[in-house]
């Protein structure tokens, strides 16, 4: 059911330092920071030949990654995003299998303008999973 790895999101306490690490130390192509107020994050996109890394930093008072950074003050992998062809069909299959779909199970428009859902990390090897209709 899942297809390509769309991105890996890494929460970082210092976006400039993380950008420099990926650009200068790791030699990757790194975007300018992009505020996404509707998602409570500022994002830097790191383009890799086969996928993207998204460096996430909290934006605003109710950022969904604020708690994660409190628990992981030096940052860490926040979620991985897999592509699916049909998000409703994917949701129904996951729910039937007993997986917990976060946020009531209704897809929301994600950071790339496409429908997304998040799956409970306790059901998936301790990893928060985002599925995106590609
Ligand atoms: Co994501």
PDB file of C-alpha atoms and ligand atoms in Angstrom:
ATOM      1  CA  UNK A   1       0.000   0.000   0.000  1.00  0.00           C
ATOM      2  CA  UNK A   2       2.640   2.570   0.933  1.00  0.00           C
ATOM      3  CA  UNK A   3       4.765   3.886  -1.875  1.00  0.00           C
ATOM      4  CA  UNK A   4       7.705   6.225  -2.000  1.00  0.00           C
ATOM      5  CA  UNK A   5       9.301   7.806   1.034  1.00  0.00           C
ATOM      6  CA  UNK A   6       8.170  11.407   0.575  1.00  0.00           C
ATOM      7  CA  UNK A   7      10.219  12.964   3.375  1.00  0.00           C
ATOM      8  CA  UNK A   8      11.741  12.557   6.801  1.00  0.00           C
ATOM      9  CA  UNK A   9      10.989  15.410   9.198  1.00  0.00           C
ATOM     10  CA  UNK A  10      13.561  16.334  11.822  1.00  0.00           C
ATOM     11  CA  UNK A  11      12.649  18.748  14.612  1.00  0.00           C
ATOM     12  CA  UNK A  12      15.511  21.118  15.388  1.00  0.00           C
ATOM     13  CA  UNK A  13      16.019  23.657  18.174  1.00  0.00           C
ATOM     14  CA  UNK A  14      18.122  25.980  15.971  1.00  0.00           C
ATOM     15  CA  UNK A  15      17.108  26.227  12.334  1.00  0.00           C
ATOM     16  CA  UNK A  16      20.104  28.272  11.197  1.00  0.00           C
ATOM     17  CA  UNK A  17      22.524  25.833  12.794  1.00  0.00           C
ATOM     18  CA  UNK A  18      20.703  22.832  11.313  1.00  0.00           C
ATOM     19  CA  UNK A  19      20.639  24.454   7.856  1.00  0.00           C
ATOM     20  CA  UNK A  20      24.344  25.119   8.046  1.00  0.00           C
ATOM     21  CA  UNK A  21      24.990  21.536   9.124  1.00  0.00           C
ATOM     22  CA  UNK A  22      23.117  20.118   6.143  1.00  0.00           C
ATOM     23  CA  UNK A  23      24.431  22.704   3.644  1.00  0.00           C
ATOM     24  CA  UNK A  24      28.033  23.155   4.740  1.00  0.00           C
ATOM     25  CA  UNK A  25      28.948  19.972   6.585  1.00  0.00           C
ATOM     26  CA  UNK A  26      26.856  17.443   4.682  1.00  0.00           C
ATOM     27  CA  UNK A  27      26.966  19.306   1.363  1.00  0.00           C
ATOM     28  CA  UNK A  28      23.246  19.162   0.595  1.00  0.00           C
ATOM     29  CA  UNK A  29      21.026  21.599  -1.281  1.00  0.00           C
ATOM     30  CA  UNK A  30      19.059  23.495   1.364  1.00  0.00           C
ATOM     31  CA  UNK A  31      16.133  25.907   0.885  1.00  0.00           C
ATOM     32  CA  UNK A  32      15.527  29.201   2.632  1.00  0.00           C
ATOM     33  CA  UNK A  33      13.341  28.929   5.758  1.00  0.00           C
ATOM     34  CA  UNK A  34       9.635  28.895   4.949  1.00  0.00           C
ATOM     35  CA  UNK A  35       7.060  29.885   7.582  1.00  0.00           C
ATOM     36  CA  UNK A  36       3.974  27.698   7.606  1.00  0.00           C
ATOM     37  CA  UNK A  37       1.781  29.415  10.215  1.00  0.00           C
ATOM     38  CA  UNK A  38      -1.171  27.106   9.561  1.00  0.00           C
ATOM     39  CA  UNK A  39       1.034  24.167  10.583  1.00  0.00           C
ATOM     40  CA  UNK A  40       2.870  25.917  13.416  1.00  0.00           C
ATOM     41  CA  UNK A  41       6.313  25.352  11.938  1.00  0.00           C
ATOM     42  CA  UNK A  42       9.085  26.988   9.988  1.00  0.00           C
ATOM     43  CA  UNK A  43      10.540  24.514   7.492  1.00  0.00           C
ATOM     44  CA  UNK A  44      13.834  24.199   5.664  1.00  0.00           C
ATOM     45  CA  UNK A  45      13.733  21.691   2.815  1.00  0.00           C
ATOM     46  CA  UNK A  46      16.819  19.606   2.147  1.00  0.00           C
ATOM     47  CA  UNK A  47      16.741  18.141  -1.360  1.00  0.00           C
ATOM     48  CA  UNK A  48      18.295  14.730  -1.746  1.00  0.00           C
ATOM     49  CA  UNK A  49      18.362  12.742  -4.980  1.00  0.00           C
ATOM     50  CA  UNK A  50      15.783  10.227  -3.761  1.00  0.00           C
ATOM     51  CA  UNK A  51      13.794  12.073  -1.080  1.00  0.00           C
ATOM     52  CA  UNK A  52      13.584  15.212   1.045  1.00  0.00           C
ATOM     53  CA  UNK A  53      14.519  16.020   4.596  1.00  0.00           C
ATOM     54  CA  UNK A  54      12.400  18.658   6.315  1.00  0.00           C
ATOM     55  CA  UNK A  55      14.011  20.546   9.169  1.00  0.00           C
ATOM     56  CA  UNK A  56      11.149  21.713  11.410  1.00  0.00           C
ATOM     57  CA  UNK A  57      11.280  24.508  13.947  1.00  0.00           C
ATOM     58  CA  UNK A  58       8.325  25.645  16.091  1.00  0.00           C
ATOM     59  CA  UNK A  59       6.423  28.721  14.933  1.00  0.00           C
ATOM     60  CA  UNK A  60       3.856  30.423  17.156  1.00  0.00           C
ATOM     61  CA  UNK A  61       2.416  29.472  20.521  1.00  0.00           C
ATOM     62  CA  UNK A  62       0.733  26.177  19.718  1.00  0.00           C
ATOM     63  CA  UNK A  63       3.289  24.465  17.545  1.00  0.00           C
ATOM     64  CA  UNK A  64       2.674  20.724  17.231  1.00  0.00           C
ATOM     65  CA  UNK A  65       6.414  20.125  17.615  1.00  0.00           C
ATOM     66  CA  UNK A  66       6.964  22.217  20.765  1.00  0.00           C
ATOM     67  CA  UNK A  67       6.335  19.295  23.103  1.00  0.00           C
ATOM     68  CA  UNK A  68       8.601  17.041  21.066  1.00  0.00           C
ATOM     69  CA  UNK A  69      11.477  19.524  21.371  1.00  0.00           C
ATOM     70  CA  UNK A  70      10.872  19.829  25.101  1.00  0.00           C
ATOM     71  CA  UNK A  71      11.331  16.069  25.364  1.00  0.00           C
ATOM     72  CA  UNK A  72      14.195  16.061  22.837  1.00  0.00           C
ATOM     73  CA  UNK A  73      16.026  19.341  23.409  1.00  0.00           C
ATOM     74  CA  UNK A  74      18.766  18.643  20.887  1.00  0.00           C
ATOM     75  CA  UNK A  75      16.223  17.681  18.225  1.00  0.00           C
ATOM     76  CA  UNK A  76      15.360  14.365  16.625  1.00  0.00           C
ATOM     77  CA  UNK A  77      13.447  12.534  13.922  1.00  0.00           C
ATOM     78  CA  UNK A  78       9.844  13.697  14.308  1.00  0.00           C
ATOM     79  CA  UNK A  79       8.083  11.688  11.589  1.00  0.00           C
ATOM     80  CA  UNK A  80       8.488   9.875   8.301  1.00  0.00           C
ATOM     81  CA  UNK A  81       6.093  10.431   5.406  1.00  0.00           C
ATOM     82  CA  UNK A  82       5.063   7.700   2.998  1.00  0.00           C
ATOM     83  CA  UNK A  83       3.057   8.273  -0.146  1.00  0.00           C
ATOM     84  CA  UNK A  84      -0.220   6.484  -0.789  1.00  0.00           C
ATOM     85  CA  UNK A  85      -2.355   6.517  -3.921  1.00  0.00           C
ATOM     86  CA  UNK A  86      -5.721   6.856  -2.133  1.00  0.00           C
ATOM     87  CA  UNK A  87      -5.750   8.280   1.373  1.00  0.00           C
ATOM     88  CA  UNK A  88      -9.342   7.282   2.173  1.00  0.00           C
ATOM     89  CA  UNK A  89      -8.673   3.688   1.166  1.00  0.00           C
ATOM     90  CA  UNK A  90      -5.426   3.740   3.154  1.00  0.00           C
ATOM     91  CA  UNK A  91      -7.219   5.102   6.221  1.00  0.00           C
ATOM     92  CA  UNK A  92      -9.943   2.477   6.021  1.00  0.00           C
ATOM     93  CA  UNK A  93      -7.407  -0.321   5.676  1.00  0.00           C
ATOM     94  CA  UNK A  94      -5.328   0.970   8.595  1.00  0.00           C
ATOM     95  CA  UNK A  95      -8.353   1.373  10.856  1.00  0.00           C
ATOM     96  CA  UNK A  96      -9.568  -2.106   9.966  1.00  0.00           C
ATOM     97  CA  UNK A  97      -6.141  -3.387  10.978  1.00  0.00           C
ATOM     98  CA  UNK A  98      -6.506  -1.692  14.369  1.00  0.00           C
ATOM     99  CA  UNK A  99      -4.074   1.189  13.792  1.00  0.00           C
ATOM    100  CA  UNK A 100      -4.881   4.473  15.470  1.00  0.00           C
ATOM    101  CA  UNK A 101      -5.327   7.311  12.996  1.00  0.00           C
ATOM    102  CA  UNK A 102      -4.779  10.656  14.721  1.00  0.00           C
ATOM    103  CA  UNK A 103      -7.080  13.659  14.596  1.00  0.00           C
ATOM    104  CA  UNK A 104     -10.350  11.796  14.112  1.00  0.00           C
ATOM    105  CA  UNK A 105      -9.267  10.133  10.888  1.00  0.00           C
ATOM    106  CA  UNK A 106     -10.295  12.900   8.506  1.00  0.00           C
ATOM    107  CA  UNK A 107      -7.467  13.826   6.120  1.00  0.00           C
ATOM    108  CA  UNK A 108      -6.166  17.381   6.423  1.00  0.00           C
ATOM    109  CA  UNK A 109      -4.298  19.383   3.840  1.00  0.00           C
ATOM    110  CA  UNK A 110      -0.640  19.042   4.702  1.00  0.00           C
ATOM    111  CA  UNK A 111       2.420  21.158   4.175  1.00  0.00           C
ATOM    112  CA  UNK A 112       2.576  20.308   0.451  1.00  0.00           C
ATOM    113  CA  UNK A 113      -1.070  21.113  -0.287  1.00  0.00           C
ATOM    114  CA  UNK A 114      -2.028  17.440  -0.402  1.00  0.00           C
ATOM    115  CA  UNK A 115      -4.233  15.389   1.956  1.00  0.00           C
ATOM    116  CA  UNK A 116      -2.378  13.823   4.864  1.00  0.00           C
ATOM    117  CA  UNK A 117      -3.053  11.731   7.953  1.00  0.00           C
ATOM    118  CA  UNK A 118      -0.873  10.861  10.925  1.00  0.00           C
ATOM    119  CA  UNK A 119      -0.678   7.422  12.531  1.00  0.00           C
ATOM    120  CA  UNK A 120      -0.028   6.784  16.200  1.00  0.00           C
ATOM    121  CA  UNK A 121       3.673   6.098  16.841  1.00  0.00           C
ATOM    122  CA  UNK A 122       2.875   3.385  19.393  1.00  0.00           C
ATOM    123  CA  UNK A 123       1.302   1.345  16.600  1.00  0.00           C
ATOM    124  CA  UNK A 124       4.318   1.741  14.277  1.00  0.00           C
ATOM    125  CA  UNK A 125       7.563   0.836  16.023  1.00  0.00           C
ATOM    126  CA  UNK A 126       7.715   4.082  17.970  1.00  0.00           C
ATOM    127  CA  UNK A 127       7.687   6.255  14.845  1.00  0.00           C
ATOM    128  CA  UNK A 128       5.092   8.874  14.002  1.00  0.00           C
ATOM    129  CA  UNK A 129       3.991   8.173  10.432  1.00  0.00           C
ATOM    130  CA  UNK A 130       2.474  10.660   8.022  1.00  0.00           C
ATOM    131  CA  UNK A 131       0.759   9.329   4.932  1.00  0.00           C
ATOM    132  CA  UNK A 132       0.271  11.670   2.016  1.00  0.00           C
ATOM    133  CA  UNK A 133      -1.866  11.177  -1.043  1.00  0.00           C
ATOM    134  CA  UNK A 134       0.697  11.652  -3.780  1.00  0.00           C
TER     135      UNK A 134
HETATM  136 CO1  LIG B   1       5.652  15.808   7.081  1.00  0.00          CO
END
